[in-house]
mmCIF file of C-alpha atoms in Angstrom:
data_model
loop_
_atom_site.group_PDB
_atom_site.id
_atom_site.type_symbol
_atom_site.label_atom_id
_atom_site.label_comp_id
_atom_site.label_asym_id
_atom_site.label_seq_id
_atom_site.Cartn_x
_atom_site.Cartn_y
_atom_site.Cartn_z
ATOM 1 C CA MET A 1 0.000 0.000 0.000
ATOM 2 C CA ALA A 2 1.308 3.442 -0.944
ATOM 3 C CA ASP A 3 1.224 5.997 1.860
ATOM 4 C CA ILE A 4 2.639 9.358 2.836
ATOM 5 C CA GLU A 5 5.674 7.815 4.530
ATOM 6 C CA ASP A 6 6.897 6.550 1.140
ATOM 7 C CA TYR A 7 7.339 10.187 0.092
ATOM 8 C CA ASP A 8 9.780 11.536 2.643
ATOM 9 C CA GLU A 9 11.516 14.826 1.924
ATOM 10 C CA TYR A 10 14.876 13.212 1.190
ATOM 11 C CA SER A 11 13.502 10.750 -1.399
ATOM 12 C CA VAL A 12 11.460 13.453 -3.123
ATOM 13 C CA ARG A 13 14.497 15.750 -3.267
ATOM 14 C CA ARG A 14 16.658 12.992 -4.765
ATOM 15 C CA CYS A 15 13.995 12.293 -7.373
ATOM 16 C CA PHE A 16 13.920 15.996 -8.227
ATOM 17 C CA SER A 17 17.674 15.848 -8.808
ATOM 18 C CA VAL A 18 17.113 13.055 -11.339
ATOM 19 C CA LEU A 19 14.438 15.153 -13.060
ATOM 20 C CA ILE A 20 16.917 18.030 -13.375
ATOM 21 C CA GLU A 21 19.537 15.616 -14.718
ATOM 22 C CA LEU A 22 17.138 14.090 -17.251
ATOM 23 C CA LEU A 23 16.167 17.473 -18.640
ATOM 24 C CA THR A 24 19.832 18.409 -18.823
ATOM 25 C CA ILE A 25 20.769 15.221 -20.696
ATOM 26 C CA LEU A 26 17.789 15.434 -23.053
ATOM 27 C CA GLY A 27 17.900 19.183 -23.579
ATOM 28 C CA GLU A 28 17.765 18.824 -27.364
ATOM 29 C CA TYR A 29 14.450 16.963 -27.087
ATOM 30 C CA ARG A 30 12.799 19.023 -24.349
ATOM 31 C CA ASP A 31 10.256 20.604 -26.704
ATOM 32 C CA ASN A 32 8.845 17.144 -27.430
ATOM 33 C CA LEU A 33 8.734 15.907 -23.845
ATOM 34 C CA VAL A 34 5.974 16.763 -21.359
ATOM 35 C CA LEU A 35 6.218 16.038 -17.650
ATOM 36 C CA VAL A 36 3.163 14.137 -16.386
ATOM 37 C CA GLY A 37 2.351 12.234 -13.195
ATOM 38 C CA GLY A 38 2.827 13.344 -9.610
ATOM 39 C CA TRP A 39 5.247 16.177 -10.337
ATOM 40 C CA VAL A 40 2.493 18.126 -12.119
ATOM 41 C CA ALA A 41 0.574 19.055 -8.965
ATOM 42 C CA LYS A 42 3.796 19.681 -7.051
ATOM 43 C CA LEU A 43 5.161 22.132 -9.629
ATOM 44 C CA THR A 44 2.008 23.841 -10.922
ATOM 45 C CA LEU A 45 0.238 24.345 -7.567
ATOM 46 C CA GLU A 46 3.412 25.311 -5.747
ATOM 47 C CA GLY A 47 1.839 28.447 -4.271
ATOM 48 C CA ALA A 48 -0.920 26.516 -2.498
ATOM 49 C CA GLY A 49 -1.143 26.814 1.269
ATOM 50 C CA GLU A 50 -1.066 23.025 1.583
ATOM 51 C CA GLN A 51 2.226 21.680 0.257
ATOM 52 C CA HIS A 52 2.014 18.717 -2.114
ATOM 53 C CA ILE A 53 3.913 15.681 -0.863
ATOM 54 C CA GLY A 54 5.790 15.281 -4.147
ATOM 55 C CA THR A 55 6.712 12.041 -5.855
ATOM 56 C CA THR A 56 9.594 9.602 -6.107
ATOM 57 C CA ASP A 57 9.484 8.774 -9.816
ATOM 58 C CA VAL A 58 9.466 10.645 -13.103
ATOM 59 C CA ASP A 59 6.916 10.229 -15.916
ATOM 60 C CA LEU A 60 7.637 11.836 -19.278
ATOM 61 C CA ALA A 61 5.199 11.829 -22.194
ATOM 62 C CA VAL A 62 6.882 11.671 -25.597
ATOM 63 C CA ASP A 63 5.440 13.458 -28.631
ATOM 64 C CA PHE A 64 6.075 10.817 -31.276
ATOM 65 C CA HIS A 65 4.582 12.965 -34.020
ATOM 66 C CA ASN A 66 7.345 15.543 -33.822
ATOM 67 C CA ILE A 67 10.527 13.733 -32.815
ATOM 68 C CA PRO A 68 12.370 12.610 -35.967
ATOM 69 C CA ASN A 69 13.343 8.960 -36.119
ATOM 70 C CA THR A 70 16.845 9.915 -37.223
ATOM 71 C CA THR A 71 17.601 11.688 -33.958
ATOM 72 C CA TYR A 72 15.354 9.791 -31.550
ATOM 73 C CA GLU A 73 17.575 6.738 -31.328
ATOM 74 C CA THR A 74 20.169 8.731 -29.406
ATOM 75 C CA ILE A 75 17.947 9.074 -26.325
ATOM 76 C CA VAL A 76 18.623 5.547 -25.110
ATOM 77 C CA ARG A 77 22.336 5.915 -25.730
ATOM 78 C CA LEU A 78 22.444 9.202 -23.836
ATOM 79 C CA LEU A 79 20.619 7.710 -20.867
ATOM 80 C CA LEU A 80 22.759 4.584 -20.746
ATOM 81 C CA GLU A 81 25.939 6.621 -20.964
ATOM 82 C CA ARG A 82 24.808 8.612 -17.940
ATOM 83 C CA GLY A 83 24.213 5.573 -15.771
ATOM 84 C CA TYR A 84 20.556 4.805 -16.459
ATOM 85 C CA ARG A 85 19.495 1.169 -16.638
ATOM 86 C CA GLN A 86 16.753 0.058 -19.030
ATOM 87 C CA ASP A 87 14.373 -2.577 -17.709
ATOM 88 C CA ASP A 88 14.705 -5.815 -19.676
ATOM 89 C CA ASN A 89 11.026 -6.750 -19.412
ATOM 90 C CA GLN A 90 9.412 -3.305 -19.510
ATOM 91 C CA PRO A 91 11.556 -1.320 -21.946
ATOM 92 C CA TYR A 92 9.755 1.976 -21.320
ATOM 93 C CA LYS A 93 11.195 1.972 -17.779
ATOM 94 C CA PHE A 94 14.617 3.295 -16.874
ATOM 95 C CA PHE A 95 16.272 3.395 -13.475
ATOM 96 C CA ARG A 96 18.863 5.822 -12.159
ATOM 97 C CA LYS A 97 20.833 4.383 -9.246
ATOM 98 C CA LEU A 98 22.230 7.110 -7.007
ATOM 99 C CA ASP A 99 25.316 7.037 -4.826
ATOM 100 C CA ASP A 100 23.209 6.265 -1.741
ATOM 101 C CA ASP A 101 21.820 3.161 -3.548
ATOM 102 C CA MET A 102 18.411 4.772 -4.018
ATOM 103 C CA GLU A 103 16.954 4.020 -7.467
ATOM 104 C CA VAL A 104 14.658 6.491 -9.195
ATOM 105 C CA GLU A 105 12.302 5.092 -11.820
ATOM 106 C CA VAL A 106 11.757 6.997 -15.062
ATOM 107 C CA ASP A 107 8.847 6.003 -17.320
ATOM 108 C CA PHE A 108 8.418 7.136 -20.921
ATOM 109 C CA LEU A 109 4.755 7.371 -21.941
ATOM 110 C CA ALA A 110 3.012 7.939 -25.255
ATOM 111 C CA GLY A 111 -0.455 8.927 -26.347
ATOM 112 C CA GLU A 112 -2.742 6.227 -27.690
ATOM 113 C CA TYR A 113 -3.426 7.733 -31.087
ATOM 114 C CA GLY A 114 -0.404 7.733 -33.324
ATOM 115 C CA GLY A 115 2.361 5.341 -34.258
ATOM 116 C CA THR A 116 1.347 1.755 -33.610
ATOM 117 C CA GLY A 117 -2.260 0.639 -33.356
ATOM 118 C CA ARG A 118 -4.201 1.107 -30.147
ATOM 119 C CA SER A 119 -4.050 -2.601 -29.350
ATOM 120 C CA ARG A 120 -0.254 -2.435 -29.049
ATOM 121 C CA ARG A 121 0.938 -1.513 -25.555
ATOM 122 C CA HIS A 122 4.073 0.299 -26.664
ATOM 123 C CA GLN A 123 5.078 2.922 -29.170
ATOM 124 C CA LYS A 124 8.507 2.196 -30.600
ATOM 125 C CA VAL A 125 10.893 4.569 -32.287
ATOM 126 C CA GLN A 126 14.348 3.127 -32.838
ATOM 127 C CA ASP A 127 15.542 1.681 -29.507
ATOM 128 C CA LEU A 128 13.127 3.441 -27.146
ATOM 129 C CA ARG A 129 9.711 2.092 -26.251
ATOM 130 C CA ALA A 130 7.037 4.122 -24.505
ATOM 131 C CA ARG A 131 3.956 2.772 -22.761
ATOM 132 C CA LYS A 132 0.683 4.061 -24.149
ATOM 133 C CA ALA A 133 -1.276 6.096 -21.615
ATOM 134 C CA ARG A 134 -4.953 6.837 -22.102
ATOM 135 C CA ALA A 135 -5.523 10.606 -22.336
ATOM 136 C CA GLY A 136 -1.785 11.043 -22.816
ATOM 137 C CA ASP A 137 -2.405 12.695 -26.190
ATOM 138 C CA LEU A 138 -3.995 15.668 -24.423
ATOM 139 C CA VAL A 139 -0.780 16.911 -22.839
ATOM 140 C CA PHE A 140 0.855 17.853 -26.138
ATOM 141 C CA ASP A 141 -1.796 20.530 -26.725
ATOM 142 C CA ASP A 142 -2.412 21.575 -23.111
ATOM 143 C CA PHE A 143 0.751 22.265 -21.151
ATOM 144 C CA ILE A 144 2.549 25.055 -19.377
ATOM 145 C CA LYS A 145 6.205 26.001 -19.623
ATOM 146 C CA LEU A 146 8.231 26.300 -16.439
ATOM 147 C CA THR A 147 11.820 26.909 -15.485
ATOM 148 C CA ILE A 148 13.128 24.947 -12.520
ATOM 149 C CA LYS A 149 16.456 24.974 -10.758
ATOM 150 C CA GLY A 150 18.111 22.358 -8.610
ATOM 151 C CA GLU A 151 21.003 20.025 -7.972
ATOM 152 C CA LEU A 152 21.920 17.134 -10.217
ATOM 153 C CA PRO A 153 22.828 13.877 -8.453
ATOM 154 C CA ASN A 154 26.502 14.893 -8.564
ATOM 155 C CA GLY A 155 25.783 18.098 -6.651
ATOM 156 C CA ALA A 156 26.106 20.497 -9.593
ATOM 157 C CA GLU A 157 23.329 23.075 -9.924
ATOM 158 C CA ASN A 158 21.489 23.699 -13.167
ATOM 159 C CA GLU A 159 18.444 25.566 -14.398
ATOM 160 C CA VAL A 160 16.265 23.917 -17.030
ATOM 161 C CA SER A 161 13.050 24.709 -18.869
ATOM 162 C CA LEU A 162 10.363 22.105 -19.418
ATOM 163 C CA LYS A 163 6.791 21.497 -20.465
ATOM 164 C CA VAL A 164 4.425 20.352 -17.719
ATOM 165 C CA ALA A 165 0.987 18.864 -18.373
ATOM 166 C CA GLY A 166 -1.889 21.287 -17.916
ATOM 167 C CA ILE A 167 -4.205 20.680 -15.000
ATOM 168 C CA VAL A 168 -7.052 19.443 -17.250
ATOM 169 C CA PRO A 169 -5.140 16.567 -18.909
ATOM 170 C CA PHE A 170 -3.450 15.854 -15.573
ATOM 171 C CA LEU A 171 -6.825 15.256 -13.918
ATOM 172 C CA ALA A 172 -8.088 13.267 -16.921
ATOM 173 C CA MET A 173 -5.021 10.996 -16.778
ATOM 174 C CA LYS A 174 -5.476 10.560 -13.025
ATOM 175 C CA GLY A 175 -9.048 9.461 -13.717
ATOM 176 C CA MET A 176 -7.803 6.822 -16.146
ATOM 177 C CA ALA A 177 -5.225 5.695 -13.592
ATOM 178 C CA ILE A 178 -7.598 5.376 -10.643
ATOM 179 C CA TRP A 179 -9.935 3.298 -12.798
ATOM 180 C CA ASP A 180 -7.232 0.880 -13.939
ATOM 181 C CA ARG A 181 -5.183 0.374 -10.768
ATOM 182 C CA TYR A 182 -5.294 0.510 -6.990
ATOM 183 C CA ASP A 183 -2.787 3.142 -5.908
ATOM 184 C CA GLU A 184 -3.661 5.376 -2.966
ATOM 185 C CA LYS A 185 -1.454 8.139 -4.375
ATOM 186 C CA ASP A 186 -3.914 8.648 -7.255
ATOM 187 C CA SER A 187 -6.683 9.533 -4.792
ATOM 188 C CA TYR A 188 -4.347 11.858 -2.952
ATOM 189 C CA ASP A 189 -3.317 13.672 -6.163
ATOM 190 C CA ILE A 190 -6.941 14.079 -7.253
ATOM 191 C CA CYS A 191 -8.104 15.401 -3.881
ATOM 192 C CA TYR A 192 -5.080 17.647 -3.461
ATOM 193 C CA THR A 193 -5.668 19.257 -6.852
ATOM 194 C CA ILE A 194 -9.337 19.940 -6.146
ATOM 195 C CA ARG A 195 -8.587 21.260 -2.635
ATOM 196 C CA ASN A 196 -5.808 23.570 -3.748
ATOM 197 C CA TYR A 197 -6.708 24.882 -7.185
ATOM 198 C CA PRO A 198 -6.287 28.695 -7.126
ATOM 199 C CA GLY A 199 -9.627 30.422 -6.710
ATOM 200 C CA GLY A 200 -11.392 27.383 -5.329
ATOM 201 C CA LEU A 201 -13.747 24.714 -6.563
ATOM 202 C CA TYR A 202 -15.993 26.884 -8.740
ATOM 203 C CA GLU A 203 -13.005 28.491 -10.413
ATOM 204 C CA PHE A 204 -11.693 25.010 -11.170
ATOM 205 C CA ALA A 205 -15.075 23.955 -12.543
ATOM 206 C CA GLY A 206 -14.953 26.962 -14.866
ATOM 207 C CA VAL A 207 -11.583 25.808 -16.185
ATOM 208 C CA LEU A 208 -12.762 22.239 -16.739
ATOM 209 C CA LYS A 209 -16.179 22.977 -18.251
ATOM 210 C CA PRO A 210 -15.014 24.052 -21.746
ATOM 211 C CA HIS A 211 -13.179 20.725 -22.087
ATOM 212 C CA LEU A 212 -16.150 18.445 -21.390
ATOM 213 C CA GLY A 213 -16.715 18.066 -25.123
ATOM 214 C CA ASN A 214 -13.439 16.172 -25.336
ATOM 215 C CA ARG A 215 -14.341 12.540 -24.793
ATOM 216 C CA LEU A 216 -11.053 11.720 -23.061
ATOM 217 C CA VAL A 217 -11.455 14.542 -20.551
ATOM 218 C CA LEU A 218 -15.061 13.534 -19.917
ATOM 219 C CA GLU A 219 -14.129 9.863 -19.550
ATOM 220 C CA GLY A 220 -11.389 10.678 -17.060
ATOM 221 C CA LEU A 221 -13.763 12.761 -14.937
ATOM 222 C CA GLN A 222 -16.463 10.088 -15.150
ATOM 223 C CA LYS A 223 -13.981 7.512 -13.879
ATOM 224 C CA ILE A 224 -13.104 9.747 -10.937
ATOM 225 C CA ARG A 225 -16.824 10.091 -10.224
ATOM 226 C CA ALA A 226 -17.238 6.324 -10.272
ATOM 227 C CA LYS A 227 -14.553 5.852 -7.609
ATOM 228 C CA PHE A 228 -15.839 8.695 -5.391
ATOM 229 C CA LYS A 229 -19.605 8.351 -5.892
ATOM 230 C CA GLU A 230 -20.139 6.747 -2.477
ATOM 231 C CA ILE A 231 -18.734 7.944 0.822
ATOM 232 C CA ASP A 232 -17.472 4.440 1.566
ATOM 233 C CA GLY A 233 -16.125 4.012 -1.968
ATOM 234 C CA LEU A 234 -12.552 3.279 -2.962
ATOM 235 C CA GLY A 235 -11.600 6.889 -3.729
ATOM 236 C CA PRO A 236 -12.334 8.497 -0.335
ATOM 237 C CA ALA A 237 -10.978 5.486 1.579
ATOM 238 C CA ALA A 238 -7.752 5.451 -0.444
ATOM 239 C CA TYR A 239 -7.245 9.151 0.314
ATOM 240 C CA ALA A 240 -7.513 8.524 4.057
ATOM 241 C CA ASP A 241 -5.307 5.430 3.776
ATOM 242 C CA PHE A 242 -2.606 7.401 1.978
ATOM 243 C CA LEU A 243 -2.553 9.978 4.775
ATOM 244 C CA LEU A 244 -2.295 7.175 7.382
ATOM 245 C CA ALA A 245 -5.383 8.274 9.261
ATOM 246 C CA THR A 246 -5.583 5.659 12.022
ATOM 247 C CA ASP A 247 -7.754 7.582 14.461
ATOM 248 C CA SER A 248 -11.368 6.757 13.639
ATOM 249 C CA GLY A 249 -12.587 10.329 13.934
ATOM 250 C CA GLU A 250 -9.787 11.765 11.811
ATOM 251 C CA ARG A 251 -10.271 9.057 9.204
ATOM 252 C CA GLN A 252 -13.970 9.798 8.862
ATOM 253 C CA LEU A 253 -13.272 13.525 8.495
ATOM 254 C CA LEU A 254 -10.776 12.880 5.686
ATOM 255 C CA ILE A 255 -13.129 10.464 3.942
ATOM 256 C CA ARG A 256 -16.014 12.924 4.111
ATOM 257 C CA ASP A 257 -13.850 15.810 2.933
ATOM 258 C CA ALA A 258 -12.635 13.831 -0.097
ATOM 259 C CA TYR A 259 -16.133 12.603 -0.922
ATOM 260 C CA GLU A 260 -17.749 16.034 -0.656
ATOM 261 C CA ARG A 261 -15.095 17.999 -2.523
ATOM 262 C CA VAL A 262 -14.847 15.627 -5.466
ATOM 263 C CA ASN A 263 -18.593 15.272 -5.818
ATOM 264 C CA SER A 264 -19.216 19.009 -5.436
ATOM 265 C CA LEU A 265 -16.880 19.654 -8.359
ATOM 266 C CA LEU A 266 -18.402 16.945 -10.535
ATOM 267 C CA ASP A 267 -21.953 18.003 -9.597
ATOM 268 C CA GLU A 268 -21.083 21.502 -10.791
ATOM 269 C CA LEU A 269 -19.909 19.985 -14.089
ATOM 270 C CA GLY A 270 -22.848 17.593 -14.428
ATOM 271 C CA VAL A 271 -20.520 14.598 -14.759
ATOM 272 C CA GLU A 272 -22.051 11.173 -14.158
ATOM 273 C CA PRO A 273 -20.163 8.025 -13.070
ATOM 274 C CA TYR A 274 -18.425 6.072 -15.802
ATOM 275 C CA GLU A 275 -20.063 2.836 -16.859
ATOM 276 C CA GLU A 276 -18.001 0.329 -18.781
ATOM 277 C CA VAL A 277 -19.635 -0.881 -21.969
ATOM 278 C CA THR A 278 -19.618 -4.659 -22.273
ATOM 279 C CA ASP A 279 -20.473 -6.670 -25.359
#
C-alpha cells in the first residue's frame, strides 16, 4: 500500500535531482517531452497553502509525431551513458541508481493515437519504447512552460526549462489511472488538486467545463466520479489510507472531505459516473 511515509523529503528531493539531470541530458528533445504524473501538482500548484507531498518517480510523455526517427535513437544511448538502466522486461522503464543506492524510476509514456495501433501496448521509435497512456495525447496541446532549478545527483546546480501537463489533462489521466489500478497516491493527487486549485472549486469547474466536449477529458472525470460516488467508496478510503489516518474520527473527516469535494466539483460539471460498456 502506498502511503505518505513513502514520500519523505529526502527521497522526493533525490527524485527531483534526477528530473533536473534528465532534462539536462535530453535538452535537445525538451520541446517534445511533457512532464506528467505526480510532479504536475507539485510544480504547478506550488503556491498553495497546503504543500504537495511530491513524488519519487518521473513520468515523461513523448510526442512521437514531432521527434524525428533519425535523432530519436540517441535518447537511449544518452541515458545509458549517464548511468541509467533500461528494464529488460518493460523497456519503457529506466532506473537511475544514485550514490546512496536509491533508485529512481523513469517512465516514458506515449499517447494512444499515433504510431502503432491502439491494441499495441508500446510505441517504438528506434531503440526506445514508450507505454501508451490513455488521455496522454492531451498533454501535447495543453501544457505550461516552467523553469526549474536544482542540484543534479553529482551536486552540480542547473536551471532547465520544461513542459508540464496542464491541469485538465493531468486530472483526466489521473481518472484513467484510478480506474485501472489501486494506488492510494492517485486519490491523494486528485483530492489535493481539487482542494488547492487557485480560486477554489468553482473556479476550477470553470476551467474544466469548456473541455467536457473532449471525450477523453469527460471519460477521465467520469472515472473519478465512479470511484468517489459513495462515501465508503474506494476513492475516499484510499485518500484517508494514503494519509495514514488511524484515528477513527480523523479518518472519517478525511473520507467525508474527499467525498464532498470531489462530488461538489463533478456536480457543478454535471458529470455522471463512468459505466463500462460490455459486449
